[in-house]
Amino acid sequence: LLRINGTLSNDWQYVRRPALESFPWHDIRDPETIRCGFGANTSGNQTETAVILAGDTIGLRVGQSLDVSIYHPGPAYAYLSRSPAELESYQGDGTWFKIGQYGIVNASRWEIDSDYQEMNFTIPVTTPPGKYLFRAEQLYMLFSGLDGTGLPFMQFYINCAHIEVKGSGGGIPGPLVKFPGAYATTDRG
């Protein structure tokens, strides 16, 4: 569900529906899963676009039920990628810029804890107007080390929403990254 200034949308109204819901992704090198979740790009033509004013607060919620939570503590990030053409067919293969994050509170606690049900972020006031994929991810590190394929034991929970940002703009987004490419298997946990 997408939350816009405190108001929840309908299920999957603005959020691309992945082939497997609430399923973690591990391979940071796979464009299909690391951008919006496995199979999510095939639902772009069934996803509406939410109109957002620059400066609004938006977020992703796990579900309508109050007994559903994010479950695993860990960092969370939000990115925007401007669509060069129709948002419904955009695969997220362009550049992305980070607009917010949840980090660590202290040595034993993350800002996103197991009782969180959603992640909320503010669209920067100077964001250039246009249609964007809004990508939110939450990470859970199982334990330090690499699996047999050389990948870190990480779980990525990712979803993308369709938004159209309105406002005066004026900003130059950056730094820019790509998915895959924003993360490397050599990155520290």
PDB file of C-alpha atoms in Angstrom:
ATOM      1  CA  LEU A   1       0.000   0.000   0.000  1.00  0.00           C
ATOM      2  CA  LEU A   2       1.161   3.523  -0.712  1.00  0.00           C
ATOM      3  CA  ARG A   3       0.619   6.151   1.987  1.00  0.00           C
ATOM      4  CA  ILE A   4       0.410   9.765   0.827  1.00  0.00           C
ATOM      5  CA  ASN A   5       0.375  12.382   3.594  1.00  0.00           C
ATOM      6  CA  GLY A   6      -1.276   9.921   5.961  1.00  0.00           C
ATOM      7  CA  THR A   7      -3.846   8.484   3.526  1.00  0.00           C
ATOM      8  CA  LEU A   8      -3.540   4.826   2.486  1.00  0.00           C
ATOM      9  CA  SER A   9      -4.218   3.681  -1.063  1.00  0.00           C
ATOM     10  CA  ASN A  10      -5.981   0.476  -2.047  1.00  0.00           C
ATOM     11  CA  ASP A  11      -3.947  -2.728  -2.280  1.00  0.00           C
ATOM     12  CA  TRP A  12      -1.573  -2.563  -5.289  1.00  0.00           C
ATOM     13  CA  GLN A  13      -3.293   0.570  -6.634  1.00  0.00           C
ATOM     14  CA  TYR A  14      -0.036   2.511  -7.087  1.00  0.00           C
ATOM     15  CA  VAL A  15       2.476  -0.227  -6.202  1.00  0.00           C
ATOM     16  CA  ARG A  16       3.757  -2.699  -8.767  1.00  0.00           C
ATOM     17  CA  ARG A  17       2.766  -6.193  -7.756  1.00  0.00           C
ATOM     18  CA  PRO A  18       5.674  -8.673  -7.714  1.00  0.00           C
ATOM     19  CA  ALA A  19       5.212 -12.286  -8.778  1.00  0.00           C
ATOM     20  CA  LEU A  20       5.923 -13.379  -5.201  1.00  0.00           C
ATOM     21  CA  GLU A  21       4.597 -11.057  -2.498  1.00  0.00           C
ATOM     22  CA  SER A  22       6.555 -10.485   0.745  1.00  0.00           C
ATOM     23  CA  PHE A  23       9.463 -12.490  -0.605  1.00  0.00           C
ATOM     24  CA  PRO A  24      13.088 -11.469  -0.048  1.00  0.00           C
ATOM     25  CA  TRP A  25      15.579 -11.113  -2.891  1.00  0.00           C
ATOM     26  CA  HIS A  26      19.247 -11.950  -2.570  1.00  0.00           C
ATOM     27  CA  ASP A  27      20.974 -11.433  -5.923  1.00  0.00           C
ATOM     28  CA  ILE A  28      22.150  -7.819  -6.212  1.00  0.00           C
ATOM     29  CA  ARG A  29      23.291  -8.542  -9.786  1.00  0.00           C
ATOM     30  CA  ASP A  30      19.850  -9.516 -11.142  1.00  0.00           C
ATOM     31  CA  PRO A  31      18.113  -6.462 -12.682  1.00  0.00           C
ATOM     32  CA  GLU A  32      14.643  -7.978 -12.460  1.00  0.00           C
ATOM     33  CA  THR A  33      14.737  -8.528  -8.705  1.00  0.00           C
ATOM     34  CA  ILE A  34      16.994  -5.713  -7.445  1.00  0.00           C
ATOM     35  CA  ARG A  35      15.018  -2.923  -9.165  1.00  0.00           C
ATOM     36  CA  CYS A  36      11.420  -3.541  -8.083  1.00  0.00           C
ATOM     37  CA  GLY A  37      11.183  -7.204  -7.040  1.00  0.00           C
ATOM     38  CA  PHE A  38      10.803 -10.367  -9.104  1.00  0.00           C
ATOM     39  CA  GLY A  39       8.110 -10.028 -11.763  1.00  0.00           C
ATOM     40  CA  ALA A  40       7.045  -6.529 -10.677  1.00  0.00           C
ATOM     41  CA  ASN A  41       7.869  -4.921 -14.030  1.00  0.00           C
ATOM     42  CA  THR A  42       5.209  -7.060 -15.716  1.00  0.00           C
ATOM     43  CA  SER A  43       2.509  -5.365 -13.601  1.00  0.00           C
ATOM     44  CA  GLY A  44       3.432  -1.800 -14.634  1.00  0.00           C
ATOM     45  CA  ASN A  45       0.514  -1.559 -17.058  1.00  0.00           C
ATOM     46  CA  GLN A  46      -1.915  -2.485 -14.247  1.00  0.00           C
ATOM     47  CA  THR A  47      -0.555   0.127 -11.818  1.00  0.00           C
ATOM     48  CA  GLU A  48      -2.046   3.611 -11.439  1.00  0.00           C
ATOM     49  CA  THR A  49       0.078   6.720 -10.949  1.00  0.00           C
ATOM     50  CA  ALA A  50      -0.294   8.787  -7.760  1.00  0.00           C
ATOM     51  CA  VAL A  51       0.075  12.562  -8.057  1.00  0.00           C
ATOM     52  CA  ILE A  52       2.463  13.834  -5.392  1.00  0.00           C
ATOM     53  CA  LEU A  53       3.452  17.393  -4.553  1.00  0.00           C
ATOM     54  CA  ALA A  54       7.154  17.919  -3.948  1.00  0.00           C
ATOM     55  CA  GLY A  55       7.486  18.126  -0.167  1.00  0.00           C
ATOM     56  CA  ASP A  56       4.763  15.509   0.464  1.00  0.00           C
ATOM     57  CA  THR A  57       5.415  12.498   2.665  1.00  0.00           C
ATOM     58  CA  ILE A  58       4.926   9.130   1.015  1.00  0.00           C
ATOM     59  CA  GLY A  59       5.643   5.630   2.140  1.00  0.00           C
ATOM     60  CA  LEU A  60       5.042   1.947   1.705  1.00  0.00           C
ATOM     61  CA  ARG A  61       3.038  -0.084   4.174  1.00  0.00           C
ATOM     62  CA  VAL A  62       3.187  -3.855   4.582  1.00  0.00           C
ATOM     63  CA  GLY A  63      -0.604  -4.299   4.389  1.00  0.00           C
ATOM     64  CA  GLN A  64      -4.008  -3.158   5.647  1.00  0.00           C
ATOM     65  CA  SER A  65      -3.964  -5.444   8.687  1.00  0.00           C
ATOM     66  CA  LEU A  66      -2.580  -3.923  11.870  1.00  0.00           C
ATOM     67  CA  ASP A  67      -1.037  -7.252  12.872  1.00  0.00           C
ATOM     68  CA  VAL A  68       1.346  -7.319   9.878  1.00  0.00           C
ATOM     69  CA  SER A  69       4.784  -5.759  10.334  1.00  0.00           C
ATOM     70  CA  ILE A  70       8.108  -5.498   8.516  1.00  0.00           C
ATOM     71  CA  TYR A  71       9.326  -8.331  10.779  1.00  0.00           C
ATOM     72  CA  HIS A  72      13.129  -8.045  10.399  1.00  0.00           C
ATOM     73  CA  PRO A  73      15.073  -5.084  11.795  1.00  0.00           C
ATOM     74  CA  GLY A  74      17.542  -3.394   9.447  1.00  0.00           C
ATOM     75  CA  PRO A  75      18.260  -0.361   7.272  1.00  0.00           C
ATOM     76  CA  ALA A  76      15.797   1.007   4.728  1.00  0.00           C
ATOM     77  CA  TYR A  77      16.214   3.320   1.742  1.00  0.00           C
ATOM     78  CA  ALA A  78      14.043   5.166  -0.779  1.00  0.00           C
ATOM     79  CA  TYR A  79      15.033   6.078  -4.324  1.00  0.00           C
ATOM     80  CA  LEU A  80      13.448   7.843  -7.298  1.00  0.00           C
ATOM     81  CA  SER A  81      14.067   7.150 -10.986  1.00  0.00           C
ATOM     82  CA  ARG A  82      12.559   9.480 -13.570  1.00  0.00           C
ATOM     83  CA  SER A  83      10.840   7.682 -16.407  1.00  0.00           C
ATOM     84  CA  PRO A  84      12.109   8.744 -19.845  1.00  0.00           C
ATOM     85  CA  ALA A  85       8.821   7.686 -21.505  1.00  0.00           C
ATOM     86  CA  GLU A  86       5.636   5.969 -20.313  1.00  0.00           C
ATOM     87  CA  LEU A  87       5.896   4.997 -16.647  1.00  0.00           C
ATOM     88  CA  GLU A  88       3.817   1.849 -17.166  1.00  0.00           C
ATOM     89  CA  SER A  89       6.496   0.302 -19.396  1.00  0.00           C
ATOM     90  CA  TYR A  90       9.576   1.762 -17.673  1.00  0.00           C
ATOM     91  CA  GLN A  91      11.842  -1.020 -16.395  1.00  0.00           C
ATOM     92  CA  GLY A  92      13.868   1.118 -13.967  1.00  0.00           C
ATOM     93  CA  ASP A  93      17.035   0.728 -16.038  1.00  0.00           C
ATOM     94  CA  GLY A  94      17.842   4.444 -15.847  1.00  0.00           C
ATOM     95  CA  THR A  95      19.525   6.287 -12.983  1.00  0.00           C
ATOM     96  CA  TRP A  96      18.200   6.495  -9.420  1.00  0.00           C
ATOM     97  CA  PHE A  97      18.825   8.957  -6.597  1.00  0.00           C
ATOM     98  CA  LYS A  98      18.304   8.382  -2.889  1.00  0.00           C
ATOM     99  CA  ILE A  99      15.734  10.579  -1.143  1.00  0.00           C
ATOM    100  CA  GLY A 100      15.815   9.092   2.353  1.00  0.00           C
ATOM    101  CA  GLN A 101      16.941   6.342   4.661  1.00  0.00           C
ATOM    102  CA  TYR A 102      16.443   4.700   8.025  1.00  0.00           C
ATOM    103  CA  GLY A 103      19.674   3.760   9.761  1.00  0.00           C
ATOM    104  CA  ILE A 104      21.044   2.579  13.045  1.00  0.00           C
ATOM    105  CA  VAL A 105      20.029   4.065  16.411  1.00  0.00           C
ATOM    106  CA  ASN A 106      22.837   2.494  18.437  1.00  0.00           C
ATOM    107  CA  ALA A 107      24.999  -0.645  18.494  1.00  0.00           C
ATOM    108  CA  SER A 108      22.006  -2.878  19.218  1.00  0.00           C
ATOM    109  CA  ARG A 109      19.034  -1.188  17.520  1.00  0.00           C
ATOM    110  CA  TRP A 110      17.949  -0.127  14.027  1.00  0.00           C
ATOM    111  CA  GLU A 111      15.416   2.649  13.345  1.00  0.00           C
ATOM    112  CA  ILE A 112      13.316   0.049  11.480  1.00  0.00           C
ATOM    113  CA  ASP A 113      12.482  -2.524  14.123  1.00  0.00           C
ATOM    114  CA  SER A 114      10.312  -5.627  13.987  1.00  0.00           C
ATOM    115  CA  ASP A 115       7.243  -3.640  15.085  1.00  0.00           C
ATOM    116  CA  TYR A 116       7.335  -1.199  12.145  1.00  0.00           C
ATOM    117  CA  GLN A 117       4.529  -1.534   9.621  1.00  0.00           C
ATOM    118  CA  GLU A 118       5.651   1.060   7.087  1.00  0.00           C
ATOM    119  CA  MET A 119       8.478   3.246   5.860  1.00  0.00           C
ATOM    120  CA  ASN A 120       7.774   6.931   5.163  1.00  0.00           C
ATOM    121  CA  PHE A 121       9.917   9.410   3.241  1.00  0.00           C
ATOM    122  CA  THR A 122       9.599  13.040   2.139  1.00  0.00           C
ATOM    123  CA  ILE A 123       9.836  13.898  -1.552  1.00  0.00           C
ATOM    124  CA  PRO A 124      12.462  16.683  -1.682  1.00  0.00           C
ATOM    125  CA  VAL A 125      10.881  20.074  -2.424  1.00  0.00           C
ATOM    126  CA  THR A 126      13.297  20.716  -5.310  1.00  0.00           C
ATOM    127  CA  THR A 127      12.589  17.402  -7.090  1.00  0.00           C
ATOM    128  CA  PRO A 128      12.133  18.146 -10.817  1.00  0.00           C
ATOM    129  CA  PRO A 129       8.516  17.587 -11.930  1.00  0.00           C
ATOM    130  CA  GLY A 130       7.881  14.368 -13.803  1.00  0.00           C
ATOM    131  CA  LYS A 131       6.869  10.733 -13.587  1.00  0.00           C
ATOM    132  CA  TYR A 132       9.005   8.517 -11.368  1.00  0.00           C
ATOM    133  CA  LEU A 133       9.366   5.035 -10.012  1.00  0.00           C
ATOM    134  CA  PHE A 134       9.493   5.356  -6.220  1.00  0.00           C
ATOM    135  CA  ARG A 135      11.579   2.448  -4.909  1.00  0.00           C
ATOM    136  CA  ALA A 136      11.625   1.524  -1.230  1.00  0.00           C
ATOM    137  CA  GLU A 137      13.772  -1.262   0.140  1.00  0.00           C
ATOM    138  CA  GLN A 138      14.387  -2.728   3.554  1.00  0.00           C
ATOM    139  CA  LEU A 139      17.392  -4.966   4.186  1.00  0.00           C
ATOM    140  CA  TYR A 140      17.974  -7.764   6.612  1.00  0.00           C
ATOM    141  CA  MET A 141      21.455  -9.181   7.061  1.00  0.00           C
ATOM    142  CA  LEU A 142      21.221 -12.774   8.188  1.00  0.00           C
ATOM    143  CA  PHE A 143      24.833 -13.031   9.280  1.00  0.00           C
ATOM    144  CA  SER A 144      28.255 -11.949   8.148  1.00  0.00           C
ATOM    145  CA  GLY A 145      29.909 -13.764   5.289  1.00  0.00           C
ATOM    146  CA  LEU A 146      29.197 -14.911   1.769  1.00  0.00           C
ATOM    147  CA  ASP A 147      27.052 -17.695   0.411  1.00  0.00           C
ATOM    148  CA  GLY A 148      28.400 -20.312  -2.004  1.00  0.00           C
ATOM    149  CA  THR A 149      27.928 -17.996  -5.015  1.00  0.00           C
ATOM    150  CA  GLY A 150      29.933 -15.141  -3.501  1.00  0.00           C
ATOM    151  CA  LEU A 151      26.852 -13.139  -2.505  1.00  0.00           C
ATOM    152  CA  PRO A 152      26.374 -11.693   0.981  1.00  0.00           C
ATOM    153  CA  PHE A 153      23.712 -13.321   3.131  1.00  0.00           C
ATOM    154  CA  MET A 154      21.309 -10.413   2.738  1.00  0.00           C
ATOM    155  CA  GLN A 155      17.584 -10.234   2.228  1.00  0.00           C
ATOM    156  CA  PHE A 156      16.239  -7.320   0.186  1.00  0.00           C
ATOM    157  CA  TYR A 157      12.541  -6.480   0.515  1.00  0.00           C
ATOM    158  CA  ILE A 158      11.755  -4.181  -2.421  1.00  0.00           C
ATOM    159  CA  ASN A 159       8.697  -2.581  -3.981  1.00  0.00           C
ATOM    160  CA  CYS A 160       8.178   0.216  -6.499  1.00  0.00           C
ATOM    161  CA  ALA A 161       5.295   2.649  -6.849  1.00  0.00           C
ATOM    162  CA  HIS A 162       4.259   4.935  -9.706  1.00  0.00           C
ATOM    163  CA  ILE A 163       4.254   8.622  -8.813  1.00  0.00           C
ATOM    164  CA  GLU A 164       4.031  11.893 -10.684  1.00  0.00           C
ATOM    165  CA  VAL A 165       5.794  14.704  -8.859  1.00  0.00           C
ATOM    166  CA  LYS A 166       4.372  18.211  -9.231  1.00  0.00           C
ATOM    167  CA  GLY A 167       6.144  21.353  -8.072  1.00  0.00           C
ATOM    168  CA  SER A 168       8.552  24.079  -9.074  1.00  0.00           C
ATOM    169  CA  GLY A 169      11.587  21.767  -9.118  1.00  0.00           C
ATOM    170  CA  GLY A 170      14.944  23.475  -9.447  1.00  0.00           C
ATOM    171  CA  GLY A 171      17.025  20.707  -7.911  1.00  0.00           C
ATOM    172  CA  ILE A 172      19.669  18.568  -9.567  1.00  0.00           C
ATOM    173  CA  PRO A 173      19.259  15.022  -8.218  1.00  0.00           C
ATOM    174  CA  GLY A 174      22.389  13.156  -7.205  1.00  0.00           C
ATOM    175  CA  PRO A 175      24.463  11.230  -6.607  1.00  0.00           C
ATOM    176  CA  LEU A 176      23.053   8.891  -9.234  1.00  0.00           C
ATOM    177  CA  VAL A 177      23.218   5.086  -9.122  1.00  0.00           C
ATOM    178  CA  LYS A 178      21.895   2.177 -11.165  1.00  0.00           C
ATOM    179  CA  PHE A 179      20.307  -1.107 -10.143  1.00  0.00           C
ATOM    180  CA  PRO A 180      22.191  -3.368 -10.473  1.00  0.00           C
ATOM    181  CA  GLY A 181      25.365  -1.461  -9.718  1.00  0.00           C
ATOM    182  CA  ALA A 182      24.526   0.468  -6.545  1.00  0.00           C
ATOM    183  CA  TYR A 183      25.747  -2.452  -4.434  1.00  0.00           C
ATOM    184  CA  ALA A 184      28.765  -4.705  -4.790  1.00  0.00           C
ATOM    185  CA  THR A 185      29.409  -8.104  -3.253  1.00  0.00           C
ATOM    186  CA  THR A 186      32.499  -6.561  -1.643  1.00  0.00           C
ATOM    187  CA  ASP A 187      30.481  -3.929   0.259  1.00  0.00           C
ATOM    188  CA  ARG A 188      30.763  -4.258   4.013  1.00  0.00           C
ATOM    189  CA  GLY A 189      27.604  -5.552   5.726  1.00  0.00           C
TER     190      GLY A 189
END
